[in-house]
Short mmCIF file of C-alpha atoms and ligand atoms in Angstrom, two decimals:
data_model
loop_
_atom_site.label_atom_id
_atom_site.label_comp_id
_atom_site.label_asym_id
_atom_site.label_seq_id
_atom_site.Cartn_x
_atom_site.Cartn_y
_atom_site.Cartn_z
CA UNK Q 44 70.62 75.27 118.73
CA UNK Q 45 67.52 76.93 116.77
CA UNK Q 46 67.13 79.58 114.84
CA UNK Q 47 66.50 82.76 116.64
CA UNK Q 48 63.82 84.09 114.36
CA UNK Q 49 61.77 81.28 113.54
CA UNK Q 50 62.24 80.31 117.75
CA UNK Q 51 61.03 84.31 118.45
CA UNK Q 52 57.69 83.79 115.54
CA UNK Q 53 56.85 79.93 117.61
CA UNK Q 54 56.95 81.48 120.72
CA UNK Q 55 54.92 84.30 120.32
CA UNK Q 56 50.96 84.25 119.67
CA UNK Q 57 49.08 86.68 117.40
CA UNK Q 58 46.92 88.83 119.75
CA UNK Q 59 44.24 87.12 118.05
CA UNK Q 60 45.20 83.96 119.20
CA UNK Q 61 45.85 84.87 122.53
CA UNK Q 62 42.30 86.75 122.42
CA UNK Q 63 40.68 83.24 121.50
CA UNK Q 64 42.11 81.66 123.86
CA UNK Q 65 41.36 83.46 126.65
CA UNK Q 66 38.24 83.34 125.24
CA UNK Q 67 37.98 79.62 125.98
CA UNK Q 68 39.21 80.02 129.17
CA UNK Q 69 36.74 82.57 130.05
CA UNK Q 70 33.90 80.27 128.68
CA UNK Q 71 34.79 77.55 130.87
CA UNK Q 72 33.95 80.29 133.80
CA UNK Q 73 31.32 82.20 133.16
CA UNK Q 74 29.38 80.50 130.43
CA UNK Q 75 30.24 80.29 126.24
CA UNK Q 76 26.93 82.06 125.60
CA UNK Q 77 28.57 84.74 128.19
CA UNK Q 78 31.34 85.54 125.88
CA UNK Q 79 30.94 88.01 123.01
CA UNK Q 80 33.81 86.44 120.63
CA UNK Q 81 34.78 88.55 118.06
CA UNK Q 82 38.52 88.08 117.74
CA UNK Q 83 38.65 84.77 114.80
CA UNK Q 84 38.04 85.37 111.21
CA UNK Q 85 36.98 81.74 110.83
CA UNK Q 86 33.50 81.77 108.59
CA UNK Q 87 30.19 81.23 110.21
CA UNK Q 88 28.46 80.74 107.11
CA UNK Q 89 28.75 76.50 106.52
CA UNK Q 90 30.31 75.65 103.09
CA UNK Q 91 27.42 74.98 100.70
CA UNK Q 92 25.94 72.02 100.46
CA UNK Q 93 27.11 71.03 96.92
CA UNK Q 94 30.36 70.69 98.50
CA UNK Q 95 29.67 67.80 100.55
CA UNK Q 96 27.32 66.54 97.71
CA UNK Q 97 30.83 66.57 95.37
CA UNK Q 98 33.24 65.24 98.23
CA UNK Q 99 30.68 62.00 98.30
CA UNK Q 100 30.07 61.53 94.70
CA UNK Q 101 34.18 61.69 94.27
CA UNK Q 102 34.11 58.97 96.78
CA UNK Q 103 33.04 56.40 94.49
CA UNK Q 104 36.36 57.38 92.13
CA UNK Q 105 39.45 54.68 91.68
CA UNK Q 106 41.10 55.37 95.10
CA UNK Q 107 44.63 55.55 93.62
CA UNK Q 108 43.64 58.13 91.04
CA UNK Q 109 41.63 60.22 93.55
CA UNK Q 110 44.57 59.83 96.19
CA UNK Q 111 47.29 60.40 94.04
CA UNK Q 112 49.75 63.16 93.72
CA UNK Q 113 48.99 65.83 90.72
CA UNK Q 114 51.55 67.62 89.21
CA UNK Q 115 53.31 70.36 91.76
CA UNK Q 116 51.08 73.06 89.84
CA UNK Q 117 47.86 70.74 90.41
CA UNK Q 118 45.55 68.48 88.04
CA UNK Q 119 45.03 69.97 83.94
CA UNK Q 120 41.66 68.96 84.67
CA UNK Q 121 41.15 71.38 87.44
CA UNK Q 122 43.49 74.19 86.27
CA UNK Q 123 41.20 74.63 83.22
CA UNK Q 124 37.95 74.57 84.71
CA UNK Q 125 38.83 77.34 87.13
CA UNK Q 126 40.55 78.94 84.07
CA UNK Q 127 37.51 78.82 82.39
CA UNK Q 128 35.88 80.00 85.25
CA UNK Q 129 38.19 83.19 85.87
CA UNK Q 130 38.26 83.92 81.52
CA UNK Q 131 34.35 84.03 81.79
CA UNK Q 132 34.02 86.06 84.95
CA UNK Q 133 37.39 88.39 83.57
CA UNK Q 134 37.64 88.14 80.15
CA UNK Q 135 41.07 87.88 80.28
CA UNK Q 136 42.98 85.07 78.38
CA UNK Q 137 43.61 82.34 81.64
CA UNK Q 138 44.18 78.97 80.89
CA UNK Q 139 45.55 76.27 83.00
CA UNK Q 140 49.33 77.32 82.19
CA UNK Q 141 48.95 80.22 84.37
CA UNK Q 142 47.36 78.57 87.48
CA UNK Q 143 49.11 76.98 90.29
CA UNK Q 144 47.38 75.45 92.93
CA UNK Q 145 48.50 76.07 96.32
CA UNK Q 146 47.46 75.01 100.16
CA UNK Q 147 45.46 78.61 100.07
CA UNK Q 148 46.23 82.12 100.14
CA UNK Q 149 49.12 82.30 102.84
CA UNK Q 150 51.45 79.51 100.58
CA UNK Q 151 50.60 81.29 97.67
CA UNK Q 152 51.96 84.51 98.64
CA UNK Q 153 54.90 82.96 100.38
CA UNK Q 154 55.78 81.73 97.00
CA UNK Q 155 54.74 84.85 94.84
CA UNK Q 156 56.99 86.53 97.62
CA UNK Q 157 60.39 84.10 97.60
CA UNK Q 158 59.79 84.39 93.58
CA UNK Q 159 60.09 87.72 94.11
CA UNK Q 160 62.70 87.83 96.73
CA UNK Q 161 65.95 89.52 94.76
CA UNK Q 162 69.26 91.18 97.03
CA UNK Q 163 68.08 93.85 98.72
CA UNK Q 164 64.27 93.59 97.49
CA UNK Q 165 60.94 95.42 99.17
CA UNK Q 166 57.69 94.87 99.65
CA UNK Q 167 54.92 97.58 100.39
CA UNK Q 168 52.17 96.76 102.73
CA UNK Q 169 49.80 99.22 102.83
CA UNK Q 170 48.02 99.29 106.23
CA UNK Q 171 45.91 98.46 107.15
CA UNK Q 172 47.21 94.98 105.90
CA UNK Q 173 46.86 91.38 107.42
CA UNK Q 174 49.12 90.95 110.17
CA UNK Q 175 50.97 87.90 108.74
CA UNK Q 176 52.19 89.97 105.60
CA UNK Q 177 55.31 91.50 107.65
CA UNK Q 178 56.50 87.34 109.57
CA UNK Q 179 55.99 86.33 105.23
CA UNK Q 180 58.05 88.87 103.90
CA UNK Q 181 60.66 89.07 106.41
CA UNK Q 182 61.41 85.19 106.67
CA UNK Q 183 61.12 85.17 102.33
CA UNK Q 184 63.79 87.43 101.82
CA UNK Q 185 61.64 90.98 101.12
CA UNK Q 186 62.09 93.52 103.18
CA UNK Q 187 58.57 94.92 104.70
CA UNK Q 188 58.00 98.62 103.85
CA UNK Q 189 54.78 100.51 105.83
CA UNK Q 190 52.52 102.87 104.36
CA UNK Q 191 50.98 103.94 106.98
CA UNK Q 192 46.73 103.87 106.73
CA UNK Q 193 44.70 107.07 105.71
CA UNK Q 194 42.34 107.22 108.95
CA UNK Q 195 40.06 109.62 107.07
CA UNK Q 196 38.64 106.71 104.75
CA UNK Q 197 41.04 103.71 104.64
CA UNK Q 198 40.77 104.11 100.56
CA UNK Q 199 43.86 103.26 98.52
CA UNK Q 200 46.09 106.76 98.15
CA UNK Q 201 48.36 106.42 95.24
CA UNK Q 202 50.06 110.04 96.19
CA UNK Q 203 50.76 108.73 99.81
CA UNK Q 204 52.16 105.34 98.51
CA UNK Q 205 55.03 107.20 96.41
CA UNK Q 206 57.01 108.17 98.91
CA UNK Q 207 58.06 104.82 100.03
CA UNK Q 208 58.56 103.60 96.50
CA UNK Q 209 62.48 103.06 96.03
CA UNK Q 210 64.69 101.49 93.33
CA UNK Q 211 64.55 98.02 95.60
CA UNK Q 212 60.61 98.07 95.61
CA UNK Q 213 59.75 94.72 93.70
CA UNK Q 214 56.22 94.61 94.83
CA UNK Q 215 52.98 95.92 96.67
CA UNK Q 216 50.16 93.94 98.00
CA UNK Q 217 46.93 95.08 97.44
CA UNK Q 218 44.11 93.17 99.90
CA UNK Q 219 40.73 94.41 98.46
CA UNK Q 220 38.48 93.75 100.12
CA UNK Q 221 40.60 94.09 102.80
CA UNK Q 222 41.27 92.25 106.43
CA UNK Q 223 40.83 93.99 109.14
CA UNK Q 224 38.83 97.36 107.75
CA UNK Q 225 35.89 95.87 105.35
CA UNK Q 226 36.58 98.43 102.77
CA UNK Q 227 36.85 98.06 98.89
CA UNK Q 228 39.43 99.41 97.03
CA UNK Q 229 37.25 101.36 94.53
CA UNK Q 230 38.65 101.70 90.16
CA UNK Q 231 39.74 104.93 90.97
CA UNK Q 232 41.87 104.37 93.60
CA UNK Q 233 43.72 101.14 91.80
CA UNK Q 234 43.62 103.47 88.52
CA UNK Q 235 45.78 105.71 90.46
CA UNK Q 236 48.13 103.16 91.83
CA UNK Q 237 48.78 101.68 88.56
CA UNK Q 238 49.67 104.91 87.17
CA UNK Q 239 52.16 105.74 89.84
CA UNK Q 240 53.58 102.12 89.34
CA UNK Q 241 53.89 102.32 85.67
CA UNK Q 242 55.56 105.50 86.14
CA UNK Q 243 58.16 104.35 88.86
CA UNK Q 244 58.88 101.06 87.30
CA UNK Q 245 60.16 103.37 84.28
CA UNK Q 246 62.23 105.39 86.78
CA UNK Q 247 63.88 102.23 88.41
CA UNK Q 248 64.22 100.30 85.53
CA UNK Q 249 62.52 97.09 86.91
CA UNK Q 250 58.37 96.13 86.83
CA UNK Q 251 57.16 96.67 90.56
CA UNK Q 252 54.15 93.83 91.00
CA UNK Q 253 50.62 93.35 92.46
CA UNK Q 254 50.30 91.01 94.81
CA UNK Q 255 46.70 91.08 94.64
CA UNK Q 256 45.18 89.16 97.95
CA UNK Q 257 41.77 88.08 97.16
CA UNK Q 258 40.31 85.75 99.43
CA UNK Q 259 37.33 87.86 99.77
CA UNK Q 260 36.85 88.97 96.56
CA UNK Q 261 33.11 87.43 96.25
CA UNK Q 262 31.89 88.80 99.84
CA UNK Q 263 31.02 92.62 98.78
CA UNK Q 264 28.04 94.44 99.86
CA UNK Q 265 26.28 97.39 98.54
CA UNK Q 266 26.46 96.50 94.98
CA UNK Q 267 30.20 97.15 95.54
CA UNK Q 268 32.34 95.07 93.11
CA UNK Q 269 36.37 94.51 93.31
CA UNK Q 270 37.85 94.88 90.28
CA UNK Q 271 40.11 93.09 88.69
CA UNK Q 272 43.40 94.28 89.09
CA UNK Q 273 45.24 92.85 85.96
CA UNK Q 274 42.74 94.81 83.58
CA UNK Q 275 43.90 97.65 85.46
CA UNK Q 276 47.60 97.25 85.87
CA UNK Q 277 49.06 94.50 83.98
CA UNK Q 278 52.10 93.66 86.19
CA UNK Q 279 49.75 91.51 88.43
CA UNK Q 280 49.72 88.34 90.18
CA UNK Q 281 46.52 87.14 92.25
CA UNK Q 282 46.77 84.82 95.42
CA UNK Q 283 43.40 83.68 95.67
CA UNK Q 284 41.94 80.92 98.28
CA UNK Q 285 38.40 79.16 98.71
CA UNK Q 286 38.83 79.20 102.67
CA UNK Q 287 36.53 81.88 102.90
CA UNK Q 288 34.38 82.35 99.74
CA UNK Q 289 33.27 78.79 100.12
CA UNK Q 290 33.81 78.31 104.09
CA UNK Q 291 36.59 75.84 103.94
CA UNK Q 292 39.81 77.15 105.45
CA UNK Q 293 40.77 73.82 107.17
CA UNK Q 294 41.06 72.39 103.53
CA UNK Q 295 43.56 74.35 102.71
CA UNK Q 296 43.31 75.17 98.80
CA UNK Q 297 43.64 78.06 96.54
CA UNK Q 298 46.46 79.56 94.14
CA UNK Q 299 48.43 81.95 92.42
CA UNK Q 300 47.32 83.26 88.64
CA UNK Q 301 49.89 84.81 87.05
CA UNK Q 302 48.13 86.04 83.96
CA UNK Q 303 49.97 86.56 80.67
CA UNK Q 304 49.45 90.54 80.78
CA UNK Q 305 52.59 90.60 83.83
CA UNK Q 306 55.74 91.22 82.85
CA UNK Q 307 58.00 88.19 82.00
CA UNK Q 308 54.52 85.98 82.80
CA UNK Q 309 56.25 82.48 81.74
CA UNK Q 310 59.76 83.27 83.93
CA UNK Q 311 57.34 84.27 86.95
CA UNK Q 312 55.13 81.56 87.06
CA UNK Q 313 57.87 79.11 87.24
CA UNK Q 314 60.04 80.93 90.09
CA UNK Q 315 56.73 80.96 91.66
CA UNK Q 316 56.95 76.80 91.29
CA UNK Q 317 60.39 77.23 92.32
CA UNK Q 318 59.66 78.48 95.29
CA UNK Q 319 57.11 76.14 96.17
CA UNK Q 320 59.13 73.51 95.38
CA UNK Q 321 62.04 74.89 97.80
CA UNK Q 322 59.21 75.26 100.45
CA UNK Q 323 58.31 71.22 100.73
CA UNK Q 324 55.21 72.21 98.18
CA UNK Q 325 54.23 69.11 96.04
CA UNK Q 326 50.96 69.40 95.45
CA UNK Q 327 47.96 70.80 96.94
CA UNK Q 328 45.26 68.46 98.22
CA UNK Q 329 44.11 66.20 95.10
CA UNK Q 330 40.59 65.38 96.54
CA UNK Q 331 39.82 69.03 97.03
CA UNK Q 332 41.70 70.46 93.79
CA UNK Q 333 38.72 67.77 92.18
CA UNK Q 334 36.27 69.76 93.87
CA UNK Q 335 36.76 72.91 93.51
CA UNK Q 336 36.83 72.28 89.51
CA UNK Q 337 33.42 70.93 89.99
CA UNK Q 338 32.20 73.68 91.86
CA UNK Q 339 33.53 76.65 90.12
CA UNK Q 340 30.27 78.53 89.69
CA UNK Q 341 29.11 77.87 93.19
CA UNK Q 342 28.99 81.47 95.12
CA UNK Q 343 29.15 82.39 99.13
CA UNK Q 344 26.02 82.80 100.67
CA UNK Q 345 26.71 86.67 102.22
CA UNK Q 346 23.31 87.32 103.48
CA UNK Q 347 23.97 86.29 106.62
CA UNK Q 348 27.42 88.26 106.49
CA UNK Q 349 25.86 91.46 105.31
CA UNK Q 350 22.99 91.07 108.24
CA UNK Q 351 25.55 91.12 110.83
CA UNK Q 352 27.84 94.25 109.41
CA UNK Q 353 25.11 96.38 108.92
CA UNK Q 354 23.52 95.35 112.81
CA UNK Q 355 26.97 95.84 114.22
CA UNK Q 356 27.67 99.15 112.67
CA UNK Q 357 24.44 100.97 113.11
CA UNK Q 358 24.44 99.72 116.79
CA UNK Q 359 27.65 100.55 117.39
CA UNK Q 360 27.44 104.31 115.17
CA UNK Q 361 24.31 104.86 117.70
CA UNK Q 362 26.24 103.96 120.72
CA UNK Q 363 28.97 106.90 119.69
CA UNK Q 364 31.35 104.48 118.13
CA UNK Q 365 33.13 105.84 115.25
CA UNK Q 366 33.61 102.51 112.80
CA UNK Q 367 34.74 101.99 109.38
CA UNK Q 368 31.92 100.93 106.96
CA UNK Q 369 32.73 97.66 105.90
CA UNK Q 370 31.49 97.13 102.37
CA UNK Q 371 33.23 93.51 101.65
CA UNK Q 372 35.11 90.94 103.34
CA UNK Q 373 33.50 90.42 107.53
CA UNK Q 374 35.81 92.80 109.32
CA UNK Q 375 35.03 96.08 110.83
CA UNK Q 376 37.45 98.65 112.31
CA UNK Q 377 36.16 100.30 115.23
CA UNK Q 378 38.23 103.28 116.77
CA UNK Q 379 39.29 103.27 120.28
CA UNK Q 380 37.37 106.63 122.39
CA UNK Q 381 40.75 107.58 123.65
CA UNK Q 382 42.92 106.41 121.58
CA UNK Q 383 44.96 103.88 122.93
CA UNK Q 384 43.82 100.40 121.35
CA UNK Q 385 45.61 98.22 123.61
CA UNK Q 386 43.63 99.80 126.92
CA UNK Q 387 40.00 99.45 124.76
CA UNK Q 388 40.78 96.04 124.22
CA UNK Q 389 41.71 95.20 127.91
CA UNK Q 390 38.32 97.25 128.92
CA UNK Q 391 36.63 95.18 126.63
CA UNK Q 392 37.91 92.12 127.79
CA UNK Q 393 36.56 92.94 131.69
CA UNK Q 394 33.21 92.88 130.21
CA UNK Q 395 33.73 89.42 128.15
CA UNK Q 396 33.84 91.34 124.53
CA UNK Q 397 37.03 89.86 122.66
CA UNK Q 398 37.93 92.96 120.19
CA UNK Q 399 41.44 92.41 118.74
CA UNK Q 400 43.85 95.48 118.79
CA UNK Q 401 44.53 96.67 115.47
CA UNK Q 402 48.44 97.71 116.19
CA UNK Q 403 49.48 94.23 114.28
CA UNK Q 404 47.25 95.13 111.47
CA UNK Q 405 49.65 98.11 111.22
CA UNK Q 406 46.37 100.36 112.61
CA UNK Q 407 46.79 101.73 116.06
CA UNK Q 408 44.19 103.45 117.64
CA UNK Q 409 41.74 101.17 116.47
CA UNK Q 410 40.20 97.59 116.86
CA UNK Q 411 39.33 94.72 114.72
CA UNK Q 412 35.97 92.88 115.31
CA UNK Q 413 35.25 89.62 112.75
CA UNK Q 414 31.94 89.94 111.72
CA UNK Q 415 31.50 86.34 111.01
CA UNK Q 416 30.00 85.30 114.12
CA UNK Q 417 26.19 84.45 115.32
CA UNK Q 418 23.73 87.10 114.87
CA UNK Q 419 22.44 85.79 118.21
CA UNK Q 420 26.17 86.50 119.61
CA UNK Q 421 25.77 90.21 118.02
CA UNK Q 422 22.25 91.05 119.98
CA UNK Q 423 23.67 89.44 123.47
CA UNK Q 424 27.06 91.73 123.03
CA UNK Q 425 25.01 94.74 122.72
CA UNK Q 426 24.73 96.18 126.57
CA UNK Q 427 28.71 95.25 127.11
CA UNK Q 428 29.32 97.62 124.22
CA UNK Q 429 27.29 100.25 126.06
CA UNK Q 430 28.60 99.91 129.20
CA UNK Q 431 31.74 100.20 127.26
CA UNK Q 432 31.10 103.23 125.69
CA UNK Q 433 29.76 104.56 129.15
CA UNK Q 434 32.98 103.60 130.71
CA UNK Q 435 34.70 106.79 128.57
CA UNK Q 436 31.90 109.17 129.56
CA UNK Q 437 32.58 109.19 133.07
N1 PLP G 799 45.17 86.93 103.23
C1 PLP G 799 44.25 87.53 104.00
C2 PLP G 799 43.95 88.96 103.80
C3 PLP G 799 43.59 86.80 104.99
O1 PLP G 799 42.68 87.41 105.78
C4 PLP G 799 43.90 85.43 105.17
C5 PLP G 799 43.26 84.64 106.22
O2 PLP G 799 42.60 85.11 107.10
C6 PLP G 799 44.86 84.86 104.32
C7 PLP G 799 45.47 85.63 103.37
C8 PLP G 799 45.23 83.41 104.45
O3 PLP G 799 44.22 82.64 103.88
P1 PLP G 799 44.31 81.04 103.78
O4 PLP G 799 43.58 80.49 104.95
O5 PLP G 799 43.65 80.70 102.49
O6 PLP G 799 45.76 80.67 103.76
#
């Protein structure tokens, strides 16, 4: 016998999966360059070049000592020079005690989350939020609490988050910039939050937490900045990954910083090794933890990013689409004419455009497209999305 759950999460694909696949499928039929694919998040921008340049000097290292385990929380080594890295960009007082280096961003907030995970515990996901965050939570012990998106600006609103604050509420995750709409989560806004936490953590006797998810936090446009969230609210803990700042999501590395400003720092940080420990985590990969401590002040390329979202949205505004202005990450929300997200992503489909339905991103009524694809792909997509558009003017 299996387990029921983890059976029901095998079986079924993410409608982004099943979107790429089809994809594929479709390919093999009418032609890839036939296929407008916008359903994958994977980056299109290649991981700079310094990266390979690092992976083949470290090649000439003492095998055993480049192959070797590290400590569960990762090399010293590389713990302080992305310390370093974070104290100079921050300010704040990081060192390598804090760090723990995890497979990337989805391990790390498995294990911020099971650290977390207390009888009865919550966990707010503000939609629209990544559409993992409610399979993590529910199989790590948190119960998954909705606030539902404001459609009006998909900002941060601390008055609509207090409602579903309760005594059991151990945590909130906060994705700026945020997968699937783009948008930043400006000072104000996380000002406001961390006022209404401070507040209800008195109330309920207990700190509620950040989870601050920030692989994106170096692709912004616009001059647009994210803040850092500990300098605003203290009771923060950052799950940060290099899969898409530096274009390498198959290596799987990143981590969790719990800085010294969150309540009972020292006590977190080591449930949060507890928990990867009791997940089969024993170290992340040693060849890449080496790299990303020599590459700490390397920075994504976003031109190519920021050509794509601002192409896409104009064409799209023009065409009578009403879409989100992404200003980070390479996402854009696009509503559906009628409504109904599921139908505009079937119509879509019949003309070869793979848009992903937003309902799993807790955002119904609207669709996801990743903007990390080929500008090329963008310009040869443009008459579907008319005839799409003309399809609801009939
Ligand atoms: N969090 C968000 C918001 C994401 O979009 C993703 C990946 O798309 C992840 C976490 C997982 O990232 P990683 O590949 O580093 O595990």
């Amino acid at each position: 016998m299996t387990n029921p759950v983890m059976l029901q999460h095998g079986k079924t694909k993410s409608a982004i999966r099943e979107l790429f696949e089809y994809g594929l499928r479709q390919a093999a039929i009418v032609g890839k360059e036939n296929v407008y694919d916008y359903s994958l998040g994977n980056p299109s921008v290649p991981a700079p070049a310094e990266i390979a340049d690092t992976i083949r000097e470290l090649m000439s290292m003492e095998p055993l000592a480049l192959h070797g385990y590290t400590p569960a929380s990762g090399a010293k080594e590389a713990r302080e020079a992305v310390a370093a890295d974070l104290r100079r960009r921050t300010g704040d007082d990081i060192g390598p005690e804090n760090l723990f280096f995890t497979c990337g961003a989805a391990p790390a907030l498995i294990s911020v989350m099971r650290a977390l995970a207390v009888e009865g515990a919550e966990i707010l996901l503000l939609a629209p939020y990544f559409s993992e965050y409610p399979v993590f939570a529910s199989t790590n012990g948190l119960k998954p609490v909705v606030v539902p998106a404001d459609t009006s600006d998909f900002q941060l609103h601390a008055d609509q988050v207090e409602p579903y604050i309760t005594p059991s509420t151990q945590a909130v995750i906060v994705n700026s910039p945020n997968n699937p709409s783009g948008v930043v989560y400006n000072r104000k806004a996380l000002e406001e939050l961390g006022a209404l936490l401070t507040r209800k953590s008195a109330e309920i006797g207990h700190p509620i937490y950040i989870i601050a998810d920030e692989p994106y936090r170096e692709l912004t446009y616009d001059g647009e900045d994210a803040p850092y969230i500990p300098a605003i609210y203290p009771n923060t803990v950052i799950c940060y990954s290099y899969s898409k700042s530096l274009s390498m999501p198959g290596e799987r590395i990143g981590y969790v910083c719990v800085p010294n400003c969150a309540a009972d720092s020292a006590e977190l940080y080591a449930a949060v090794a507890g928990a990867a420990r009791s997940l089969g985590h024993v170290c992340a990969p040693s060849l890449m933890q080496r790299v990303i401590s020599l590459s700490t002040k390397l920075r994504p390329d976003i031109a190519s990013y920021d050509r794509n979202r601002m192409r896409l949205y104009m064409e799209l505004s023009d065409m009578g689409y009403r879409c989100v202005k992404p200003r980070g990450a390479f996402y854009m929300l696009v509503e559906a004419p009628d409504g109904d997200s599921e139908g505009f992503s079937e119509k879509a489909k019949e003309l070869n455009l793979l848009l992903v339905p937003a309902d799993g991103f807790g955002c119904p009524g609207f669709v996801r497209l990743s903007t990390c694809v080929s500008y090329d792909m963008i310009l040869r997509s443009l008459p579907a999305f008319r005839k799409l558009m003309a399809s609801y003017q009939k």
